[in-house]
Coordinates of N, CA, C and O in Angstrom, one line a residue:
M1 N 0.9 -1.2 0.0 CA 0.0 0.0 0.0 C 0.9 1.2 0.0 O 1.6 1.5 1.0
L2 N 0.9 2.0 -1.1 CA 1.8 3.1 -1.2 C 1.3 4.3 -0.3 O 2.1 4.9 0.3
V3 N 0.0 4.5 -0.3 CA -0.5 5.5 0.6 C -1.4 4.8 1.6 O -2.3 4.1 1.3
F4 N -1.1 5.0 2.9 CA -1.8 4.3 3.9 C -3.2 4.8 4.1 O -3.5 6.0 4.1
N5 N -4.1 3.8 4.1 CA -5.6 4.1 4.3 C -6.1 3.4 5.5 O -6.1 2.2 5.6
D6 N -6.4 4.2 6.6 CA -6.8 3.6 7.9 C -8.0 2.7 7.7 O -8.2 1.7 8.4
R7 N -9.0 3.2 6.9 CA -10.3 2.4 6.7 C -10.0 1.0 6.1 O -10.6 0.0 6.5
H8 N -9.1 1.0 5.1 CA -8.7 -0.2 4.5 C -8.0 -1.2 5.5 O -8.3 -2.4 5.6
F9 N -7.1 -0.6 6.3 CA -6.4 -1.4 7.3 C -7.4 -2.0 8.3 O -7.3 -3.2 8.7
M10 N -8.4 -1.2 8.8 CA -9.4 -1.7 9.8 C -10.2 -2.8 9.3 O -10.6 -3.7 10.0
R11 N -10.4 -2.9 8.0 CA -11.2 -4.0 7.4 C -10.6 -5.3 7.6 O -11.2 -6.4 7.5
H12 N -9.3 -5.3 7.8 CA -8.5 -6.6 8.0 C -8.4 -7.0 9.5 O -7.7 -7.9 9.8
I13 N -9.0 -6.2 10.3 CA -8.9 -6.5 11.8 C -10.2 -7.1 12.3 O -11.3 -6.6 12.0
S14 N -10.1 -8.2 13.1 CA -11.3 -8.8 13.7 C -11.9 -7.8 14.7 O -11.2 -7.0 15.3
M15 N -13.2 -7.9 14.9 CA -13.9 -7.0 15.7 C -13.5 -7.0 17.2 O -13.3 -6.0 17.8
P16 N -13.2 -8.2 17.8 CA -12.7 -8.2 19.2 C -11.4 -7.4 19.3 O -11.3 -6.6 20.3
T17 N -10.5 -7.5 18.4 CA -9.2 -6.8 18.5 C -9.4 -5.3 18.2 O -8.9 -4.5 18.9
L18 N -10.2 -5.0 17.2 CA -10.5 -3.6 16.9 C -11.2 -2.9 18.1 O -10.9 -1.7 18.4
R19 N -12.1 -3.6 18.7 CA -12.8 -3.0 19.9 C -11.8 -2.8 21.0 O -11.8 -1.7 21.6
E20 N -10.9 -3.7 21.3 CA -9.9 -3.6 22.4 C -9.1 -2.3 22.1 O -8.8 -1.5 23.0
F21 N -8.6 -2.3 20.9 CA -7.7 -1.1 20.5 C -8.4 0.2 20.6 O -7.9 1.1 21.2
T22 N -9.7 0.3 20.1 CA -10.4 1.5 20.0 C -10.7 2.0 21.5 O -10.6 3.1 21.8
Q23 N -11.1 1.0 22.3 CA -11.5 1.4 23.7 C -10.3 1.8 24.5 O -10.4 2.6 25.5
Q24 N -9.1 1.4 24.1 CA -7.9 1.9 24.8 C -7.3 3.2 24.3 O -6.5 3.8 24.9
H25 N -7.8 3.6 23.1 CA -7.2 4.7 22.4 C -7.8 6.0 22.9 O -8.9 6.1 23.4
Q26 N -7.0 7.1 22.8 CA -7.3 8.4 23.3 C -8.6 9.0 22.6 O -9.3 9.8 23.2
I27 N -8.9 8.5 21.4 CA -10.0 9.1 20.7 C -11.3 8.5 21.2 O -12.4 9.0 20.9
N28 N -11.3 7.4 21.9 CA -12.5 6.7 22.3 C -13.6 7.5 22.9 O -14.8 7.4 22.6
P29 N -13.3 8.5 23.9 CA -14.4 9.3 24.5 C -15.1 10.1 23.4 O -16.3 10.5 23.7
R30 N -14.5 10.3 22.3 CA -15.2 11.1 21.3 C -16.1 10.3 20.4 O -16.9 10.8 19.6
L31 N -16.0 9.0 20.5 CA -16.8 8.1 19.6 C -18.1 7.6 20.3 O -18.1 7.5 21.5
S32 N -19.1 7.4 19.5 CA -20.4 6.9 20.1 C -20.7 5.6 19.3 O -21.3 5.7 18.2
I33 N -20.3 4.5 19.8 CA -20.4 3.2 19.1 C -21.2 2.2 19.9 O -20.8 2.0 21.1
N34 N -22.2 1.6 19.3 CA -22.9 0.5 20.0 C -22.1 -0.8 19.7 O -22.3 -1.4 18.6
W35 N -21.3 -1.2 20.7 CA -20.5 -2.4 20.5 C -21.3 -3.7 20.4 O -20.8 -4.8 20.1
E36 N -22.6 -3.6 20.7 CA -23.5 -4.8 20.7 C -24.1 -5.0 19.3 O -24.8 -5.9 19.0
A37 N -23.8 -4.0 18.4 CA -24.4 -4.1 17.0 C -23.7 -5.3 16.3 O -22.7 -5.9 16.8
A38 N -24.3 -5.7 15.2 CA -23.8 -6.8 14.4 C -22.3 -6.6 14.1 O -21.9 -5.5 13.7
A39 N -21.5 -7.6 14.3 CA -20.0 -7.5 14.1 C -19.6 -7.0 12.7 O -18.7 -6.2 12.5
D40 N -20.4 -7.4 11.7 CA -20.0 -7.0 10.3 C -20.4 -5.5 10.0 O -20.0 -5.0 8.9
T41 N -21.0 -4.8 11.0 CA -21.4 -3.4 10.7 C -20.5 -2.5 11.5 O -20.5 -1.3 11.3
L42 N -19.7 -3.0 12.5 CA -18.9 -2.2 13.4 C -17.8 -1.4 12.7 O -17.5 -0.3 13.1
H43 N -17.2 -2.0 11.7 CA -16.1 -1.3 11.0 C -16.7 0.0 10.4 O -16.1 1.1 10.4
A44 N -17.9 -0.1 9.8 CA -18.6 1.0 9.2 C -19.0 2.0 10.2 O -18.9 3.2 10.0
L45 N -19.4 1.6 11.4 CA -19.8 2.5 12.5 C -18.6 3.3 12.9 O -18.8 4.5 13.2
I46 N -17.5 2.7 13.1 CA -16.3 3.4 13.5 C -15.9 4.5 12.4 O -15.7 5.6 12.7
G47 N -16.0 4.0 11.2 CA -15.7 4.9 10.0 C -16.7 6.1 10.0 O -16.3 7.3 9.8
Q48 N -18.0 5.9 10.3 CA -19.0 7.0 10.3 C -18.7 7.9 11.4 O -18.8 9.2 11.3
N49 N -18.3 7.4 12.6 CA -18.0 8.3 13.7 C -16.8 9.2 13.4 O -16.8 10.4 13.7
L50 N -15.8 8.6 12.8 CA -14.6 9.4 12.4 C -14.9 10.4 11.3 O -14.5 11.6 11.4
D51 N -15.8 10.1 10.4 CA -16.3 11.0 9.4 C -17.0 12.2 10.0 O -16.8 13.4 9.7
Q52 N -17.8 11.9 11.1 CA -18.5 13.0 11.8 C -17.6 13.9 12.5 O -17.8 15.1 12.5
L53 N -16.5 13.3 13.1 CA -15.5 14.2 13.8 C -14.8 15.1 12.8 O -14.6 16.2 13.1
E54 N -14.4 14.5 11.6 CA -13.8 15.3 10.6 C -14.7 16.4 10.0 O -14.2 17.5 9.8
E55 N -16.0 16.1 9.9 CA -16.9 17.0 9.5 C -17.1 18.2 10.5 O -17.2 19.3 10.1
T56 N -17.1 17.8 11.8 CA -17.1 18.9 12.8 C -16.0 19.8 12.7 O -16.1 21.0 12.8
L57 N -14.8 19.3 12.3 CA -13.6 20.2 12.1 C -13.8 21.1 10.9 O -13.6 22.3 11.0
S58 N -14.3 20.6 9.8 CA -14.5 21.4 8.6 C -15.6 22.4 8.7 O -15.6 23.5 8.1
Q59 N -16.6 22.1 9.6 CA -17.7 23.1 9.7 C -17.4 24.3 10.6 O -18.0 25.3 10.5
G60 N -16.4 24.1 11.4 CA -16.0 25.2 12.3 C -16.9 25.3 13.5 O -17.6 24.3 13.8
G61 N -16.9 26.4 14.2 CA -17.7 26.5 15.4 C -17.1 26.0 16.7 O -17.6 26.2 17.8
L62 N -15.9 25.4 16.6 CA -15.1 25.0 17.8 C -14.2 26.1 18.2 O -13.6 26.8 17.3
D63 N -14.0 26.2 19.5 CA -13.0 27.2 19.9 C -11.6 26.6 19.6 O -11.4 25.4 19.3
A64 N -10.6 27.5 19.6 CA -9.3 27.1 19.2 C -8.7 25.9 19.9 O -8.1 25.0 19.3
E65 N -8.9 25.9 21.2 CA -8.4 24.8 22.1 C -9.0 23.5 21.8 O -8.3 22.5 21.6
E66 N -10.4 23.5 21.6 CA -11.1 22.2 21.3 C -10.7 21.7 19.9 O -10.6 20.5 19.7
R67 N -10.6 22.7 19.0 CA -10.2 22.3 17.6 C -8.9 21.6 17.6 O -8.7 20.6 16.9
K68 N -7.9 22.2 18.3 CA -6.6 21.7 18.4 C -6.6 20.3 19.0 O -5.9 19.4 18.5
A69 N -7.4 20.1 20.1 CA -7.4 18.8 20.7 C -8.0 17.7 19.8 O -7.6 16.6 19.8
L70 N -9.1 18.1 19.1 CA -9.7 17.2 18.2 C -8.8 16.8 17.0 O -8.7 15.6 16.6
E71 N -8.1 17.8 16.5 CA -7.2 17.5 15.4 C -6.1 16.6 15.9 O -5.7 15.6 15.2
H72 N -5.6 16.8 17.1 CA -4.6 15.9 17.7 C -5.1 14.5 17.8 O -4.3 13.5 17.5
D73 N -6.3 14.3 18.4 CA -6.8 13.0 18.5 C -7.0 12.2 17.2 O -6.7 11.0 17.1
L74 N -7.5 12.9 16.2 CA -7.6 12.3 14.9 C -6.3 12.0 14.3 O -6.1 10.9 13.6
M75 N -5.3 12.8 14.4 CA -4.0 12.6 13.9 C -3.4 11.4 14.6 O -2.8 10.5 14.0
L76 N -3.6 11.3 16.0 CA -3.0 10.1 16.7 C -3.7 8.8 16.2 O -3.0 7.8 16.1
W77 N -5.0 8.8 16.0 CA -5.7 7.6 15.5 C -5.1 7.2 14.2 O -4.7 6.0 14.1
H78 N -5.0 8.1 13.3 CA -4.4 7.7 12.0 C -3.0 7.2 12.1 O -2.6 6.2 11.5
D79 N -2.2 8.0 12.9 CA -0.8 7.6 13.0 C -0.6 6.3 13.7 O 0.3 5.5 13.3
D80 N -1.4 6.0 14.7 CA -1.2 4.7 15.4 C -1.6 3.6 14.5 O -0.9 2.5 14.6
L81 N -2.6 3.7 13.7 CA -3.0 2.6 12.8 C -1.9 2.5 11.8 O -1.5 1.3 11.4
R82 N -1.3 3.6 11.3 CA -0.2 3.5 10.3 C 1.0 2.8 11.0 O 1.7 1.9 10.3
R83 N 1.3 3.1 12.2 CA 2.5 2.5 12.9 C 2.2 1.0 13.0 O 3.1 0.1 12.8
A84 N 1.0 0.6 13.4 CA 0.6 -0.8 13.5 C 0.8 -1.5 12.2 O 1.3 -2.7 12.1
H85 N 0.3 -0.8 11.1 CA 0.5 -1.4 9.8 C 1.9 -1.6 9.4 O 2.3 -2.7 8.9
C86 N 2.8 -0.7 9.8 CA 4.2 -0.8 9.5 C 4.9 -2.0 10.3 O 5.9 -2.5 9.8
M87 N 4.3 -2.3 11.4 CA 4.8 -3.4 12.3 C 4.1 -4.7 12.1 O 4.2 -5.6 12.9
S88 N 3.3 -4.8 11.0 CA 2.6 -6.0 10.7 C 3.3 -6.9 9.8 O 2.9 -7.1 8.6
N89 N 4.5 -7.4 10.2 CA 5.3 -8.2 9.4 C 6.0 -9.3 10.3 O 6.1 -9.1 11.5
S90 N 6.6 -10.3 9.7 CA 7.1 -11.4 10.4 C 8.3 -11.0 11.3 O 8.5 -11.5 12.4
Q91 N 9.1 -10.0 10.8 CA 10.3 -9.6 11.6 C 9.8 -8.9 12.9 O 10.3 -9.1 14.0
A92 N 8.8 -8.0 12.8 CA 8.3 -7.3 13.9 C 7.6 -8.3 14.9 O 7.8 -8.1 16.1
I93 N 6.9 -9.2 14.4 CA 6.2 -10.2 15.3 C 7.2 -11.0 16.0 O 7.0 -11.3 17.2
Q94 N 8.3 -11.3 15.4 CA 9.4 -12.1 16.1 C 10.0 -11.2 17.2 O 10.2 -11.7 18.3
E95 N 10.1 -9.9 17.0 CA 10.6 -9.0 18.0 C 9.6 -9.0 19.2 O 10.0 -9.0 20.3
F96 N 8.3 -8.8 18.9 CA 7.3 -8.8 19.9 C 7.3 -10.1 20.7 O 7.2 -10.0 22.0
R97 N 7.4 -11.2 20.1 CA 7.5 -12.5 20.8 C 8.7 -12.6 21.7 O 8.6 -13.1 22.8
S98 N 9.8 -12.1 21.2 CA 11.0 -12.1 22.0 C 10.9 -11.2 23.2 O 11.3 -11.6 24.3
I99 N 10.4 -10.0 23.0 CA 10.3 -9.0 24.1 C 9.3 -9.5 25.2 O 9.5 -9.3 26.4
C100 N 8.2 -10.2 24.7 CA 7.2 -10.7 25.6 C 7.3 -12.1 26.0 O 6.4 -12.7 26.5
A101 N 8.5 -12.7 25.9 CA 8.8 -14.1 26.2 C 8.4 -14.5 27.6 O 7.9 -15.6 27.9
G102 N 8.5 -13.5 28.5 CA 8.2 -13.8 29.9 C 6.8 -13.2 30.3 O 6.6 -13.0 31.5
D103 N 6.0 -12.9 29.4 CA 4.7 -12.2 29.6 C 3.6 -13.1 29.2 O 3.1 -13.1 28.0
P104 N 3.1 -14.0 30.1 CA 2.0 -15.0 29.7 C 0.8 -14.3 29.1 O 0.2 -14.9 28.2
M105 N 0.4 -13.1 29.6 CA -0.8 -12.5 29.1 C -0.6 -12.1 27.6 O -1.6 -12.3 26.8
A106 N 0.5 -11.6 27.3 CA 0.8 -11.2 25.9 C 0.8 -12.4 25.0 O 0.3 -12.4 23.9
L107 N 1.5 -13.5 25.4 CA 1.6 -14.7 24.6 C 0.3 -15.3 24.4 O 0.0 -15.8 23.3
T108 N -0.6 -15.2 25.4 CA -2.0 -15.7 25.2 C -2.7 -14.9 24.2 O -3.5 -15.4 23.4
A109 N -2.5 -13.6 24.3 CA -3.2 -12.6 23.4 C -2.7 -12.8 21.9 O -3.5 -12.6 21.0
F110 N -1.5 -13.3 21.7 CA -1.0 -13.5 20.4 C -1.6 -14.7 19.7 O -1.6 -14.8 18.4
E111 N -2.1 -15.6 20.5 CA -2.7 -16.9 19.9 C -3.9 -16.5 19.0 O -4.8 -15.7 19.4
N112 N -4.0 -17.1 17.9 CA -5.1 -17.0 16.9 C -5.3 -15.5 16.4 O -6.4 -15.1 16.1
R113 N -4.3 -14.7 16.5 CA -4.4 -13.4 15.9 C -3.4 -13.3 14.7 O -2.4 -13.9 14.7
T114 N -3.8 -12.4 13.8 CA -3.0 -12.2 12.6 C -1.9 -11.2 13.0 O -1.9 -10.7 14.1
E115 N -0.9 -11.0 12.1 CA 0.2 -10.1 12.3 C -0.4 -8.7 12.6 O 0.1 -8.0 13.5
R116 N -1.4 -8.2 11.8 CA -1.9 -6.9 12.0 C -2.5 -6.8 13.4 O -2.4 -5.8 14.1
E117 N -3.2 -7.8 13.8 CA -3.9 -7.8 15.1 C -2.9 -7.9 16.3 O -3.2 -7.2 17.3
I118 N -1.9 -8.6 16.1 CA -0.8 -8.6 17.2 C -0.2 -7.3 17.3 O 0.0 -6.8 18.5
A119 N 0.1 -6.6 16.2 CA 0.7 -5.3 16.3 C -0.3 -4.3 17.0 O 0.2 -3.5 17.8
L120 N -1.6 -4.3 16.7 CA -2.5 -3.4 17.3 C -2.6 -3.7 18.8 O -2.7 -2.8 19.6
W121 N -2.6 -5.0 19.2 CA -2.7 -5.4 20.6 C -1.5 -4.8 21.3 O -1.6 -4.3 22.4
M122 N -0.3 -5.0 20.7 CA 0.9 -4.5 21.4 C 0.9 -3.0 21.6 O 1.2 -2.5 22.6
L123 N 0.4 -2.3 20.6 CA 0.3 -0.8 20.6 C -0.6 -0.4 21.7 O -0.4 0.6 22.4
A124 N -1.7 -1.1 21.9 CA -2.8 -0.8 22.9 C -2.3 -1.1 24.3 O -2.6 -0.4 25.2
F125 N -1.7 -2.3 24.5 CA -1.5 -2.8 25.8 C 0.0 -2.9 26.2 O 0.2 -3.1 27.4
R126 N 0.9 -2.8 25.3 CA 2.3 -2.9 25.6 C 3.0 -1.8 24.8 O 3.9 -2.1 24.0
D127 N 2.6 -0.6 25.0 CA 3.1 0.5 24.1 C 4.6 0.7 24.2 O 5.3 1.0 23.2
K128 N 5.2 0.5 25.4 CA 6.7 0.7 25.6 C 7.4 -0.4 24.8 O 8.4 -0.2 24.1
A129 N 6.9 -1.7 24.9 CA 7.5 -2.8 24.2 C 7.4 -2.6 22.7 O 8.3 -2.9 21.9
F130 N 6.2 -2.1 22.2 CA 6.0 -1.8 20.8 C 7.0 -0.8 20.3 O 7.6 -0.9 19.3
R131 N 7.2 0.3 21.1 CA 8.1 1.4 20.7 C 9.6 0.8 20.7 O 10.3 1.2 19.8
D132 N 9.9 0.0 21.6 CA 11.3 -0.6 21.6 C 11.5 -1.4 20.4 O 12.6 -1.3 19.7
A133 N 10.5 -2.3 20.0 CA 10.7 -3.1 18.8 C 10.7 -2.2 17.5 O 11.5 -2.4 16.6
E134 N 9.9 -1.1 17.5 CA 9.8 -0.2 16.4 C 11.2 0.5 16.2 O 11.7 0.6 15.1
L135 N 11.8 1.0 17.3 CA 13.1 1.6 17.3 C 14.2 0.6 16.8 O 15.1 1.0 16.1
H136 N 14.1 -0.6 17.4 CA 15.2 -1.6 17.0 C 15.2 -1.9 15.5 O 16.2 -1.9 14.9
L137 N 14.0 -2.1 15.0 CA 13.9 -2.4 13.6 C 14.3 -1.2 12.7 O 14.9 -1.4 11.7
A138 N 13.9 0.0 13.1 CA 14.3 1.2 12.4 C 15.8 1.3 12.4 O 16.5 1.6 11.4
F139 N 16.5 1.1 13.5 CA 17.9 1.1 13.7 C 18.6 0.1 12.8 O 19.6 0.4 12.1
Q140 N 18.1 -1.1 12.8 CA 18.6 -2.2 12.0 C 18.5 -1.8 10.5 O 19.5 -2.0 9.7
A141 N 17.4 -1.3 10.1 CA 17.2 -0.9 8.7 C 18.3 0.1 8.2 O 18.8 0.1 7.1
K142 N 18.5 1.1 9.1 CA 19.5 2.2 8.8 C 20.9 1.7 8.9 O 21.8 2.1 8.1
S143 N 21.2 0.9 9.9 CA 22.6 0.5 10.1 C 23.1 -0.5 9.1 O 24.3 -0.7 9.0
N144 N 22.3 -1.1 8.3 CA 22.7 -2.0 7.2 C 23.2 -1.2 6.0 O 23.8 -1.8 5.1
G145 N 23.0 0.1 6.0 CA 23.5 0.9 4.8 C 25.0 1.2 4.9 O 25.5 1.3 6.0
K146 N 25.6 1.4 3.8 CA 27.1 1.6 3.8 C 27.5 2.9 4.5 O 28.6 2.9 5.0
F147 N 26.6 3.9 4.5 CA 27.0 5.2 5.1 C 27.0 5.1 6.6 O 27.5 6.0 7.2
W148 N 26.5 4.1 7.2 CA 26.4 4.0 8.6 C 27.6 3.2 9.2 O 27.8 3.2 10.4
K149 N 28.3 2.5 8.3 CA 29.4 1.6 8.8 C 30.4 2.3 9.7 O 30.9 1.8 10.7
K150 N 30.8 3.6 9.3 CA 31.8 4.3 10.0 C 31.3 4.8 11.4 O 32.1 5.2 12.2
H151 N 30.0 4.8 11.6 CA 29.4 5.2 12.9 C 29.0 4.0 13.7 O 28.2 4.2 14.7
L152 N 29.4 2.8 13.4 CA 29.0 1.6 14.1 C 29.5 1.7 15.5 O 30.6 2.1 15.8
I153 N 28.6 1.3 16.5 CA 28.9 1.4 17.9 C 29.7 0.1 18.3 O 29.2 -1.0 18.0
P154 N 30.8 0.2 18.9 CA 31.6 -1.0 19.2 C 31.0 -1.9 20.3 O 30.3 -1.3 21.1
A155 N 31.2 -3.2 20.2 CA 30.7 -4.1 21.2 C 31.3 -3.8 22.5 O 32.5 -3.4 22.6
G156 N 30.5 -4.0 23.6 CA 31.0 -3.8 24.9 C 31.1 -2.4 25.4 O 31.5 -2.1 26.5
L157 N 30.6 -1.5 24.6 CA 30.5 0.0 25.0 C 29.6 0.1 26.2 O 28.5 -0.4 26.2
K158 N 30.0 0.8 27.2 CA 29.2 1.1 28.4 C 28.4 2.4 28.2 O 29.0 3.4 28.0
L159 N 27.1 2.3 28.2 CA 26.2 3.4 27.9 C 25.7 4.0 29.2 O 25.5 3.3 30.2
S160 N 25.6 5.3 29.2 CA 25.1 6.0 30.4 C 23.7 6.5 30.2 O 23.3 6.9 29.1
N161 N 22.9 6.4 31.2 CA 21.5 6.9 31.1 C 21.4 8.3 31.8 O 20.3 8.8 32.0
E162 N 22.5 8.9 32.2 CA 22.5 10.2 32.9 C 22.2 11.3 31.9 O 22.7 11.3 30.8
R163 N 21.2 12.1 32.3 CA 20.7 13.2 31.4 C 21.9 14.1 30.8 O 21.9 14.4 29.7
E164 N 22.8 14.4 31.7 CA 23.9 15.3 31.4 C 24.7 14.7 30.3 O 25.1 15.4 29.3
K165 N 25.1 13.4 30.4 CA 25.9 12.8 29.4 C 25.2 12.6 28.1 O 25.7 12.7 27.0
L166 N 23.9 12.3 28.2 CA 23.1 12.1 27.0 C 23.0 13.5 26.2 O 23.0 13.5 25.0
D167 N 22.8 14.6 27.0 CA 22.8 15.9 26.3 C 24.1 16.2 25.6 O 24.1 16.8 24.5
Q168 N 25.3 15.8 26.3 CA 26.6 16.0 25.6 C 26.7 15.2 24.3 O 27.2 15.7 23.3
F169 N 26.1 14.0 24.4 CA 26.1 13.1 23.2 C 25.3 13.8 22.1 O 25.7 13.8 20.9
C170 N 24.1 14.3 22.5 CA 23.3 15.0 21.5 C 24.0 16.2 20.8 O 23.9 16.4 19.6
D171 N 24.8 16.9 21.6 CA 25.5 18.0 21.1 C 26.5 17.6 20.1 O 26.7 18.2 19.0
E172 N 27.2 16.5 20.4 CA 28.2 15.9 19.4 C 27.6 15.4 18.1 O 28.1 15.6 17.0
V173 N 26.4 14.8 18.3 CA 25.7 14.3 17.1 C 25.3 15.5 16.2 O 25.4 15.5 15.0
T174 N 24.8 16.5 16.9 CA 24.3 17.7 16.2 C 25.5 18.3 15.4 O 25.3 18.7 14.2
K175 N 26.7 18.4 16.0 CA 27.8 19.0 15.3 C 28.2 18.2 14.1 O 28.5 18.7 13.1
L176 N 28.1 16.9 14.3 CA 28.4 16.0 13.1 C 27.5 16.2 12.0 O 28.0 16.3 10.8
Y177 N 26.2 16.3 12.2 CA 25.2 16.5 11.1 C 25.1 17.9 10.6 O 24.7 18.1 9.4
K178 N 25.5 18.9 11.4 CA 25.5 20.3 10.9 C 26.5 20.5 9.8 O 26.3 21.3 8.9
K179 N 27.5 19.6 9.8 CA 28.6 19.7 8.7 C 28.0 19.5 7.3 O 28.5 19.9 6.3
V180 N 26.9 18.7 7.3 CA 26.3 18.3 6.0 C 24.9 19.0 5.9 O 24.1 18.6 5.1
G181 N 24.7 20.1 6.6 CA 23.5 20.9 6.4 C 22.3 20.5 7.2 O 21.2 21.0 6.9
A182 N 22.4 19.7 8.2 CA 21.2 19.3 9.0 C 20.9 20.4 10.0 O 21.5 21.4 10.1
G183 N 19.8 20.2 10.8 CA 19.4 21.2 11.7 C 20.3 21.4 12.9 O 21.4 20.9 13.0
K184 N 19.7 22.2 13.9 CA 20.6 22.6 15.1 C 20.3 21.7 16.3 O 20.9 22.0 17.4
S185 N 19.5 20.7 16.2 CA 19.3 19.9 17.4 C 19.1 18.4 17.1 O 18.9 18.1 15.9
S186 N 19.2 17.6 18.1 CA 19.0 16.2 17.9 C 18.3 15.6 19.1 O 18.3 16.3 20.2
H187 N 17.8 14.4 19.0 CA 17.1 13.8 20.1 C 17.6 12.3 20.3 O 17.8 11.6 19.3
V188 N 17.8 11.9 21.5 CA 18.3 10.5 21.7 C 17.2 9.8 22.5 O 16.7 10.3 23.5
E189 N 16.9 8.6 22.0 CA 15.9 7.7 22.7 C 16.6 6.4 22.9 O 17.1 5.8 21.9
V190 N 16.7 5.9 24.1 CA 17.4 4.7 24.4 C 16.3 3.6 24.6 O 15.4 3.7 25.4
S191 N 16.5 2.5 23.9 CA 15.6 1.3 24.1 C 16.5 0.1 24.3 O 17.5 -0.1 23.7
E192 N 16.1 -0.7 25.3 CA 16.8 -2.0 25.6 C 16.1 -3.1 25.0 O 14.9 -3.3 25.2
R193 N 16.8 -4.0 24.4 CA 16.2 -5.2 23.7 C 16.3 -6.4 24.6 O 17.3 -6.8 25.1
A194 N 15.1 -6.9 24.9 CA 15.0 -8.0 25.8 C 15.7 -9.3 25.3 O 16.2 -10.0 26.1
K195 N 15.7 -9.5 24.0 CA 16.2 -10.7 23.5 C 17.7 -11.0 23.8 O 18.0 -12.1 24.3
D196 N 18.5 -10.0 23.7 CA 20.0 -10.2 23.9 C 20.6 -9.0 24.8 O 21.8 -8.9 24.9
S197 N 19.7 -8.2 25.4 CA 20.1 -7.1 26.3 C 20.9 -6.1 25.5 O 21.6 -5.3 26.2
S198 N 20.8 -6.0 24.2 CA 21.5 -4.9 23.5 C 20.7 -3.7 23.7 O 19.5 -3.7 24.1
V199 N 21.3 -2.5 23.4 CA 20.7 -1.2 23.6 C 20.7 -0.4 22.3 O 21.8 -0.4 21.6

């Protein structure tokens, strides 16, 4: 799918999983859904609710603060479904299973679910583990390129979680990238991988 479509993605999700995800999501209080309706109509009901929220935005009449909050919730909904879509593959599922190896509730939830549904469940109920897997796969994808070889982190390096040292590291990274025309700041996010304790 070259352009991500959240409605298309939702059609591939079973109703129990979509209900769990929706009820955990920040946008849920804005939705009015009868979860007891026929299962084959619930995808359409969620879509209609989202259409109504978008229509409310286009009609105006909201004060600036409420408009901003609604725009944010709609953006989060779309972005979270897109993130789950990107993590709906065998490599990501392997990461999820590795991270949750000691989590019986998660392993039970994985049973009889598709890759898309496992990714949605992880995002709803294990968001930290989802983010760790997401960052690890993104790092792997980038570090396999030839331009990253010279910046490879040596094995056995002791990393610090102290804010002051991380800020110093950010400054050095910023200086490195400013040489090739990048911006004036950088951000460091540390994630620990459960599988082999790598960082």
